[in-house]
Amino acid sequence: MIDFEKFSKYSKPGPRYTSYPTAVEFSEKFTYDRYIEKLQSQDESKPLSLYFHLPFCRSACYFCGCNVVYTSKEEKKDRYIDYLTKEMEILSQFIDTKKEVTQLHFGGGTPTFFSDAQLERVIEAIHKMFPNFSNDAEVSCEIDPRFLTKKQMDILKKGGFNRVSFGVQDFEPKVQEAVHRLQSFEETKRAVDIAREAGMKSVNIDLIYGLPYQTFESFKRTLDMTIKLDPDRIAVFNYAHVPWMKKTMRKIDETTLPHPSEKLKILKYTIDFFTSNGYKMIGMDHFAKPDDELFKAIEKGELHRNFQGYTTKGGSHLIGIGLTSIGEGDDYYAQNYKEMNFYEKAIDEGKLPFHRGVELSLDDKIRKAVIMELMSNFKLNIPRIEKEFSIDFKKYFADAIEELQEFVKEGLVYIDDQKIEVSPTGTLLIRNICMPFDAYLKKIPEKKRVFSKTV
Ligand code: SF4
């Protein structure tokens, strides 16, 4: 029996490790010219992975941490597509856009807030610039079930999309009201049915725990409704409350947020619920049916974590296109401008709208490999890291191993010469378990850490 009260002591600010170094370390020290050099010198054999940020939404959901532009003006969206097209043209001066593409993701914002014609135009422009999609490319789109027509789904399908991800978060009306996002079960079911009828290979549902007024009992109801939709994958994210970074989060009454012990109880129940319903857990917040390709990737040690979650298509060169999007190469992260005026100005000047990023040192690469493997597989193959980076692991990470002893004593982590292994209960605290390997975190006093809480 897990003592959730005791575990709530681990609720402290910490990264989600969708990247290492985390975005907090991105800066303008990584210059435009250096970024261009990096783009031009990436491993030629690596395929491309493309992320497009389509930032428009009609109204704000208060929990949302994305970079969003609220508008109802069609001309704003048309103008944005013009700029995306120009950005791709500029990009083609620096990378071979005829290379194989193994992954394309539309994130937002609400991609289906674009009209039929706009959606068609974006997809056509992408295929014109990147004509070489692999047959098994993972092509996915985030969808708000409140804005989806059958026509849009047909356009996505025709454009090669095979995965859709529906934002649900919570079905409880009181929770929905508090986060300013009313969405009935029927609306969501209608959208899921449209996706299935169109023949989408994979339907994903996103949930969030830790939202206002959520309780263990209320989230159980949300899980019961979710399973009725028979999703192929489910992502259950821990709500990241960062009102100092996102203004709309200030509209949430903090006194209504569930206590860390309640959140841990919810998470533990969620894991048991999906596993007893035939799903398997992937990484810290995803579940999938056992025949999902993600599991084959785990067996082969090929599961990767990136800004979109977990993927089998690691080892590709990720290019972020559009406002605020982030790209990732062998040894860098690069982010575009967040502000539309700067984004457009750069493109008008014939430059990529690159704003900032980070170039990875050898130490960053070693720590990234360790953290990403733990986040993905909950275990670490020590000899593999030693061989890849020519280090003596226990010497290199003596301080981290020392810090982990707290978790070892609690039975949450097991360490020997060959491996570090996180216990099933330890997976609830995986962010805390990765934190000792983070060299940057140590330099920031705990009070000054701007991350969301780990629990
Ligand atoms: S959660 Fe989705 S629909 Fe809501 S504001 Fe954020 S991006 Fe828009």
PDB file of C-alpha atoms in Angstrom, residues 62 178 211-213 239 241 248-258:
ATOM      1  CA  TYR A  62      -7.237  28.275 -18.538  1.00  0.00           C
ATOM      2  CA  ALA A 178     -13.457  26.013 -13.926  1.00  0.00           C
ATOM      3  CA  LEU A 211      -7.107  20.387 -12.570  1.00  0.00           C
ATOM      4  CA  PRO A 212      -9.372  22.478 -10.298  1.00  0.00           C
ATOM      5  CA  TYR A 213     -12.122  20.591  -8.454  1.00  0.00           C
ATOM      6  CA  TYR A 239      -1.274  19.725 -14.916  1.00  0.00           C
ATOM      7  CA  HIS A 241       0.437  25.179 -12.974  1.00  0.00           C
ATOM      8  CA  THR A 248      -4.695  32.643 -18.274  1.00  0.00           C
ATOM      9  CA  MET A 249      -3.675  30.246 -15.490  1.00  0.00           C
ATOM     10  CA  ARG A 250      -4.147  33.133 -13.047  1.00  0.00           C
ATOM     11  CA  LYS A 251      -7.899  32.703 -13.587  1.00  0.00           C
ATOM     12  CA  ILE A 252      -7.677  29.359 -11.816  1.00  0.00           C
ATOM     13  CA  ASP A 253      -8.414  29.494  -8.089  1.00  0.00           C
ATOM     14  CA  GLU A 254      -5.403  27.710  -6.596  1.00  0.00           C
ATOM     15  CA  THR A 255      -7.389  26.651  -3.537  1.00  0.00           C
ATOM     16  CA  THR A 256      -9.456  24.372  -5.801  1.00  0.00           C
ATOM     17  CA  LEU A 257      -6.433  22.426  -7.091  1.00  0.00           C
ATOM     18  CA  PRO A 258      -6.145  18.880  -5.706  1.00  0.00           C
TER      19      PRO A 258
END
